[in-house]
Structure formats: structure tokens, C-alpha cells
Amino acid sequence: MSQNYIEIQTVAKHYGKVKALNGATLAFEKGGQYALTGASGSGKSTLLYLIGGLDRADEGSVLVDGKNLNTFNDEELAKYRGNEVGFVFQFHFLLNSLNCIDNILLPSKISAQNSKEVEKRVADLANQLGVSNLLEKYPYQLSGGEQQRINIIRALSLKPKLLLCDEPTGNLDSNNTEIVVNLLMKLASENGTTLIVVTHDRSVASRFSHQVEMKDGQIVH
């Protein structure tokens, strides 16, 4: 039986006079894979940020695994992000002053997780993604597709329950887009991770079993 892992209940979010979300209501199943689509300004990224604890709803509730994120203080939200959520953005946000392996291991050092377990998992992910030979290189030495694969390893290094991706293929060519989408879906499926991907690319969205369309801050399909 399917189980709702995330529940968005009549959520509103305003930025000044702009209604980024306007009574959005939606549920995501545990372990499900979802594409969020819609025009620019439809509220896709805002919804993703609320689910990820990067921002707070002005009205309504965001429930993740039965916990209302609106009741969390800043410290609790930071712990939630560090322990339960992996993020992959359009821009990789890797530090050029660190090599790739140090970039990947940075979140684990902040969260004080078992370093040996994380390093073993990272080595396995790097092997699966075909970038084991790149770990000692610096981000600026890699192609866009390689940088995004390093970013995916970093996002999955702590075994998050939830993987949130905001236009992860936005800067990639069609070949690397297919590679990255395949990897995200495969790795999420293998680990039982709930995957939510914001995308404007219809060919990417069509790969997902669940497609959610947004318009004017509301769920329309």
C-alpha cells in the first residue's frame, strides 16, 4: 500500500505582493519519483524549497514524515536538511578551492556522520557514476556533466530519505541530460529515496511516473 511521505496542505507563500504559492495542496508517496513542471513563476521552485526546509510557508502546513516543518525552529530545520534531504541544483555550488572528494565529504564533516561509512558509500557511488578517476581533481577542471555527477554523489552521500532537484539538467546537453536523469532515477529507486525534480524540459518530465503541473502557485494536474 502506498504511503504519503509528504503532504502539502493549502500552502501559501508570498514575496512582497507576489503570491508564489496560493493554496497549493498535494501529497507525495514514500519512495515515489515526481516531476514538477510549469511555466517560470508558477511556484515550482518555491514548493521545492519549502519541502526542503530552505524557506517557510506563510500559511498552511508542510508535513514530511508526519512532522510539520512550520513548527521547526532554525536549528531543527538545519538538522532536518542535513540528515534527511539531499539537494541537486542547476548550478553545482562546488567550491573550486577544494578538490572533488573534499567537496563531496564536506556535508558529512558538518553533520558528524561516520566518516568510514560515508567514504565507502562515496567510493561506490563514484564507481557507479564513472567518476572515480575525477575525485582528486578540482571542479573547474571538469565538464558540466562531470560536475553534476559529483554534485549528485554529494547529495546522496548521507543516504537522504528525500532528494530534491531544481532544474538539475538545465545547463547540460541532451546526452548528459539523459545520463543525469537515468542516474537520479536509478539511485533513488535502489535506495528507496523519494525523488522530486523541478524541470521545464518536457522530455525529462515524461520519464517520471508522477508528473505534477503548477500554474499561478497552484497544482493544476
mmCIF file of C-alpha atoms in Angstrom:
data_model
loop_
_atom_site.group_PDB
_atom_site.id
_atom_site.type_symbol
_atom_site.label_atom_id
_atom_site.label_comp_id
_atom_site.label_asym_id
_atom_site.label_seq_id
_atom_site.Cartn_x
_atom_site.Cartn_y
_atom_site.Cartn_z
ATOM 1 C CA MET A 1 0.000 0.000 0.000
ATOM 2 C CA SER A 2 1.339 3.443 -0.893
ATOM 3 C CA GLN A 3 2.128 5.786 1.954
ATOM 4 C CA ASN A 4 2.209 9.568 1.849
ATOM 5 C CA TYR A 5 5.614 10.811 2.895
ATOM 6 C CA ILE A 6 4.989 14.486 2.179
ATOM 7 C CA GLU A 7 1.712 16.389 2.490
ATOM 8 C CA ILE A 8 1.286 19.956 1.279
ATOM 9 C CA GLN A 9 -1.886 21.366 2.839
ATOM 10 C CA THR A 10 -3.324 24.629 1.408
ATOM 11 C CA VAL A 11 0.111 26.235 1.454
ATOM 12 C CA ALA A 12 0.617 29.909 0.620
ATOM 13 C CA LYS A 13 3.898 31.759 0.237
ATOM 14 C CA HIS A 14 4.208 35.452 -0.568
ATOM 15 C CA TYR A 15 7.227 37.506 -1.580
ATOM 16 C CA GLY A 16 6.011 41.051 -1.145
ATOM 17 C CA LYS A 17 2.906 41.314 -3.324
ATOM 18 C CA VAL A 18 3.826 38.245 -5.369
ATOM 19 C CA LYS A 19 1.903 35.079 -4.499
ATOM 20 C CA ALA A 20 4.461 32.366 -5.240
ATOM 21 C CA LEU A 21 2.140 29.705 -3.804
ATOM 22 C CA ASN A 22 -1.579 30.231 -3.452
ATOM 23 C CA GLY A 23 -3.338 27.427 -1.594
ATOM 24 C CA ALA A 24 -1.291 24.559 -3.031
ATOM 25 C CA THR A 25 -2.379 21.093 -1.874
ATOM 26 C CA LEU A 26 -0.547 17.908 -2.840
ATOM 27 C CA ALA A 27 0.779 14.612 -1.461
ATOM 28 C CA PHE A 28 3.930 12.686 -2.367
ATOM 29 C CA GLU A 29 4.245 8.961 -1.748
ATOM 30 C CA LYS A 30 7.217 7.500 0.080
ATOM 31 C CA GLY A 31 9.794 6.340 -2.463
ATOM 32 C CA GLY A 32 7.891 7.947 -5.351
ATOM 33 C CA GLN A 33 9.535 9.779 -8.248
ATOM 34 C CA TYR A 34 7.963 13.078 -9.271
ATOM 35 C CA ALA A 35 8.497 15.758 -11.912
ATOM 36 C CA LEU A 36 7.246 19.267 -11.097
ATOM 37 C CA THR A 37 6.512 21.241 -14.258
ATOM 38 C CA GLY A 38 5.044 24.614 -15.146
ATOM 39 C CA ALA A 39 5.971 28.000 -16.564
ATOM 40 C CA SER A 40 8.550 30.233 -14.927
ATOM 41 C CA GLY A 41 6.978 31.802 -11.843
ATOM 42 C CA SER A 42 4.409 29.026 -11.381
ATOM 43 C CA GLY A 43 5.737 28.171 -7.909
ATOM 44 C CA LYS A 44 7.743 25.020 -8.643
ATOM 45 C CA SER A 45 10.995 26.049 -7.013
ATOM 46 C CA THR A 46 9.225 27.722 -4.097
ATOM 47 C CA LEU A 47 7.390 24.488 -3.330
ATOM 48 C CA LEU A 48 10.664 22.565 -3.529
ATOM 49 C CA TYR A 49 12.371 24.972 -1.119
ATOM 50 C CA LEU A 50 9.529 24.670 1.406
ATOM 51 C CA ILE A 51 9.711 20.874 1.292
ATOM 52 C CA GLY A 52 13.486 21.071 1.729
ATOM 53 C CA GLY A 53 13.267 23.393 4.718
ATOM 54 C CA LEU A 54 15.063 26.208 2.895
ATOM 55 C CA ASP A 55 12.098 28.537 3.435
ATOM 56 C CA ARG A 56 8.875 28.616 5.455
ATOM 57 C CA ALA A 57 5.241 28.706 4.377
ATOM 58 C CA ASP A 58 3.226 31.807 5.289
ATOM 59 C CA GLU A 59 0.013 29.787 5.504
ATOM 60 C CA GLY A 60 -0.915 26.105 5.528
ATOM 61 C CA SER A 61 1.206 23.115 6.506
ATOM 62 C CA VAL A 62 4.170 21.251 5.044
ATOM 63 C CA LEU A 63 4.260 17.766 6.588
ATOM 64 C CA VAL A 64 7.236 15.472 5.982
ATOM 65 C CA ASP A 65 7.032 12.004 7.513
ATOM 66 C CA GLY A 66 4.317 13.331 9.815
ATOM 67 C CA LYS A 67 6.379 16.306 11.024
ATOM 68 C CA ASN A 68 5.139 19.844 10.432
ATOM 69 C CA LEU A 69 8.121 21.847 9.180
ATOM 70 C CA ASN A 70 6.338 25.095 10.064
ATOM 71 C CA THR A 71 6.783 24.273 13.764
ATOM 72 C CA PHE A 72 10.559 23.754 13.440
ATOM 73 C CA ASN A 73 12.969 26.401 14.674
ATOM 74 C CA ASP A 74 16.068 27.284 12.640
ATOM 75 C CA GLU A 75 18.230 24.687 14.392
ATOM 76 C CA GLU A 76 15.660 21.930 13.826
ATOM 77 C CA LEU A 77 15.328 22.886 10.155
ATOM 78 C CA ALA A 78 19.109 22.767 9.729
ATOM 79 C CA LYS A 79 19.197 19.300 11.309
ATOM 80 C CA TYR A 80 16.350 18.163 9.043
ATOM 81 C CA ARG A 81 18.171 19.423 5.935
ATOM 82 C CA GLY A 82 21.434 17.826 6.993
ATOM 83 C CA ASN A 83 20.061 14.424 7.976
ATOM 84 C CA GLU A 84 17.110 13.815 5.670
ATOM 85 C CA VAL A 85 17.422 15.891 2.488
ATOM 86 C CA GLY A 86 19.786 15.874 -0.474
ATOM 87 C CA PHE A 87 19.807 18.818 -2.893
ATOM 88 C CA VAL A 88 20.846 18.986 -6.544
ATOM 89 C CA PHE A 89 20.572 22.390 -8.206
ATOM 90 C CA GLN A 90 21.064 23.631 -11.764
ATOM 91 C CA PHE A 91 24.362 25.193 -10.662
ATOM 92 C CA HIS A 92 26.587 22.780 -8.800
ATOM 93 C CA PHE A 93 27.784 25.113 -5.988
ATOM 94 C CA LEU A 94 31.002 23.115 -5.674
ATOM 95 C CA LEU A 95 33.909 25.008 -4.122
ATOM 96 C CA ASN A 96 36.721 25.500 -6.620
ATOM 97 C CA SER A 97 39.207 25.798 -3.740
ATOM 98 C CA LEU A 98 38.564 22.154 -2.770
ATOM 99 C CA ASN A 99 39.048 19.033 -4.854
ATOM 100 C CA CYS A 100 36.003 16.938 -5.680
ATOM 101 C CA ILE A 101 36.351 14.389 -2.882
ATOM 102 C CA ASP A 102 36.645 17.151 -0.263
ATOM 103 C CA ASN A 103 33.579 18.870 -1.755
ATOM 104 C CA ILE A 104 31.653 15.610 -1.523
ATOM 105 C CA LEU A 105 32.702 14.904 2.077
ATOM 106 C CA LEU A 106 32.005 18.431 3.350
ATOM 107 C CA PRO A 107 28.367 17.738 4.409
ATOM 108 C CA SER A 108 29.401 14.605 6.320
ATOM 109 C CA LYS A 109 32.002 16.570 8.276
ATOM 110 C CA ILE A 110 29.410 19.192 9.180
ATOM 111 C CA SER A 111 26.858 16.579 10.285
ATOM 112 C CA ALA A 112 29.497 14.448 12.073
ATOM 113 C CA GLN A 113 28.358 11.195 10.476
ATOM 114 C CA ASN A 114 30.564 8.095 10.470
ATOM 115 C CA SER A 115 33.358 9.054 8.091
ATOM 116 C CA LYS A 116 34.332 5.490 7.126
ATOM 117 C CA GLU A 117 30.768 4.590 6.132
ATOM 118 C CA VAL A 118 30.388 7.795 4.130
ATOM 119 C CA GLU A 119 33.727 7.310 2.357
ATOM 120 C CA LYS A 120 32.772 3.742 1.414
ATOM 121 C CA ARG A 121 29.429 4.915 0.067
ATOM 122 C CA VAL A 122 31.066 7.754 -1.882
ATOM 123 C CA ALA A 123 33.550 5.337 -3.461
ATOM 124 C CA ASP A 124 30.679 3.070 -4.512
ATOM 125 C CA LEU A 125 28.668 5.968 -5.960
ATOM 126 C CA ALA A 126 31.714 7.321 -7.808
ATOM 127 C CA ASN A 127 32.247 3.897 -9.341
ATOM 128 C CA GLN A 128 28.594 3.662 -10.416
ATOM 129 C CA LEU A 129 28.703 7.147 -11.919
ATOM 130 C CA GLY A 130 32.033 6.559 -13.653
ATOM 131 C CA VAL A 131 33.911 9.403 -11.975
ATOM 132 C CA SER A 132 36.303 7.552 -9.635
ATOM 133 C CA ASN A 133 39.221 8.991 -11.597
ATOM 134 C CA LEU A 134 37.982 12.562 -11.066
ATOM 135 C CA LEU A 135 37.780 12.688 -7.271
ATOM 136 C CA GLU A 136 41.208 14.287 -6.804
ATOM 137 C CA LYS A 137 40.555 16.907 -9.484
ATOM 138 C CA TYR A 138 39.078 20.351 -8.868
ATOM 139 C CA PRO A 139 35.586 21.331 -10.081
ATOM 140 C CA TYR A 140 36.920 23.859 -12.600
ATOM 141 C CA GLN A 141 38.821 21.038 -14.310
ATOM 142 C CA LEU A 142 35.614 19.109 -15.091
ATOM 143 C CA SER A 143 32.941 19.371 -17.770
ATOM 144 C CA GLY A 144 29.396 20.403 -16.852
ATOM 145 C CA GLY A 145 28.170 16.819 -16.930
ATOM 146 C CA GLU A 146 31.036 15.656 -14.716
ATOM 147 C CA GLN A 147 30.414 18.469 -12.232
ATOM 148 C CA GLN A 148 26.765 17.484 -11.963
ATOM 149 C CA ARG A 149 27.684 13.856 -11.311
ATOM 150 C CA ILE A 150 29.966 14.982 -8.473
ATOM 151 C CA ASN A 151 27.076 17.077 -7.183
ATOM 152 C CA ILE A 152 24.776 14.029 -7.244
ATOM 153 C CA ILE A 153 27.300 11.994 -5.242
ATOM 154 C CA ARG A 154 27.492 14.773 -2.654
ATOM 155 C CA ALA A 155 23.691 14.918 -2.424
ATOM 156 C CA LEU A 156 23.426 11.151 -1.919
ATOM 157 C CA SER A 157 26.493 10.694 0.295
ATOM 158 C CA LEU A 158 24.495 10.793 3.540
ATOM 159 C CA LYS A 159 21.718 8.477 2.296
ATOM 160 C CA PRO A 160 18.921 11.079 2.359
ATOM 161 C CA LYS A 161 15.301 9.984 2.553
ATOM 162 C CA LEU A 162 14.418 12.803 0.180
ATOM 163 C CA LEU A 163 16.251 14.044 -2.932
ATOM 164 C CA LEU A 164 15.184 17.456 -4.251
ATOM 165 C CA CYS A 165 16.448 18.608 -7.649
ATOM 166 C CA ASP A 166 15.871 22.080 -9.102
ATOM 167 C CA GLU A 167 16.493 22.063 -12.873
ATOM 168 C CA PRO A 168 19.389 19.580 -12.498
ATOM 169 C CA THR A 169 19.802 19.301 -16.285
ATOM 170 C CA GLY A 170 19.274 22.982 -17.093
ATOM 171 C CA ASN A 171 22.889 23.556 -18.156
ATOM 172 C CA LEU A 172 23.513 20.184 -19.811
ATOM 173 C CA ASP A 173 23.369 18.997 -23.415
ATOM 174 C CA SER A 174 20.915 16.262 -24.414
ATOM 175 C CA ASN A 175 23.400 13.424 -23.915
ATOM 176 C CA ASN A 176 24.398 14.499 -20.405
ATOM 177 C CA THR A 177 20.751 15.247 -19.596
ATOM 178 C CA GLU A 178 19.828 11.639 -20.318
ATOM 179 C CA ILE A 179 22.781 10.350 -18.288
ATOM 180 C CA VAL A 180 21.962 12.510 -15.246
ATOM 181 C CA VAL A 181 18.229 11.705 -15.281
ATOM 182 C CA ASN A 182 18.946 7.983 -15.588
ATOM 183 C CA LEU A 183 21.363 8.160 -12.658
ATOM 184 C CA LEU A 184 18.979 10.117 -10.434
ATOM 185 C CA MET A 185 16.109 7.715 -11.061
ATOM 186 C CA LYS A 186 18.250 4.590 -10.721
ATOM 187 C CA LEU A 187 19.965 5.635 -7.498
ATOM 188 C CA ALA A 188 16.740 6.897 -5.911
ATOM 189 C CA SER A 189 14.981 3.638 -6.777
ATOM 190 C CA GLU A 190 17.789 1.494 -5.377
ATOM 191 C CA ASN A 191 17.776 3.382 -2.076
ATOM 192 C CA GLY A 192 14.026 3.897 -1.661
ATOM 193 C CA THR A 193 14.591 7.653 -1.805
ATOM 194 C CA THR A 194 11.687 9.973 -2.595
ATOM 195 C CA LEU A 195 12.748 11.969 -5.672
ATOM 196 C CA ILE A 196 11.247 15.319 -6.692
ATOM 197 C CA VAL A 197 12.641 17.063 -9.777
ATOM 198 C CA VAL A 198 11.685 20.555 -10.927
ATOM 199 C CA THR A 199 12.094 20.802 -14.696
ATOM 200 C CA HIS A 200 10.933 22.870 -17.649
ATOM 201 C CA ASP A 201 12.076 20.124 -20.029
ATOM 202 C CA ARG A 202 9.065 18.084 -21.145
ATOM 203 C CA SER A 203 11.263 15.217 -22.316
ATOM 204 C CA VAL A 204 12.707 14.958 -18.798
ATOM 205 C CA ALA A 205 9.283 15.180 -17.147
ATOM 206 C CA SER A 206 7.889 12.449 -19.400
ATOM 207 C CA ARG A 207 10.324 9.966 -17.846
ATOM 208 C CA PHE A 208 8.615 10.189 -14.463
ATOM 209 C CA SER A 209 5.670 8.060 -13.359
ATOM 210 C CA HIS A 210 4.234 11.048 -11.470
ATOM 211 C CA GLN A 211 4.015 14.429 -13.213
ATOM 212 C CA VAL A 212 2.711 17.459 -11.343
ATOM 213 C CA GLU A 213 1.885 20.650 -13.234
ATOM 214 C CA MET A 214 1.741 24.009 -11.499
ATOM 215 C CA LYS A 215 0.247 27.317 -12.571
ATOM 216 C CA ASP A 216 -0.045 30.583 -10.642
ATOM 217 C CA GLY A 217 1.038 28.972 -7.391
ATOM 218 C CA GLN A 218 -1.467 26.147 -7.547
ATOM 219 C CA ILE A 219 -1.495 22.486 -8.559
ATOM 220 C CA VAL A 220 -3.442 22.107 -11.813
ATOM 221 C CA HIS A 221 -2.671 18.484 -12.727
#
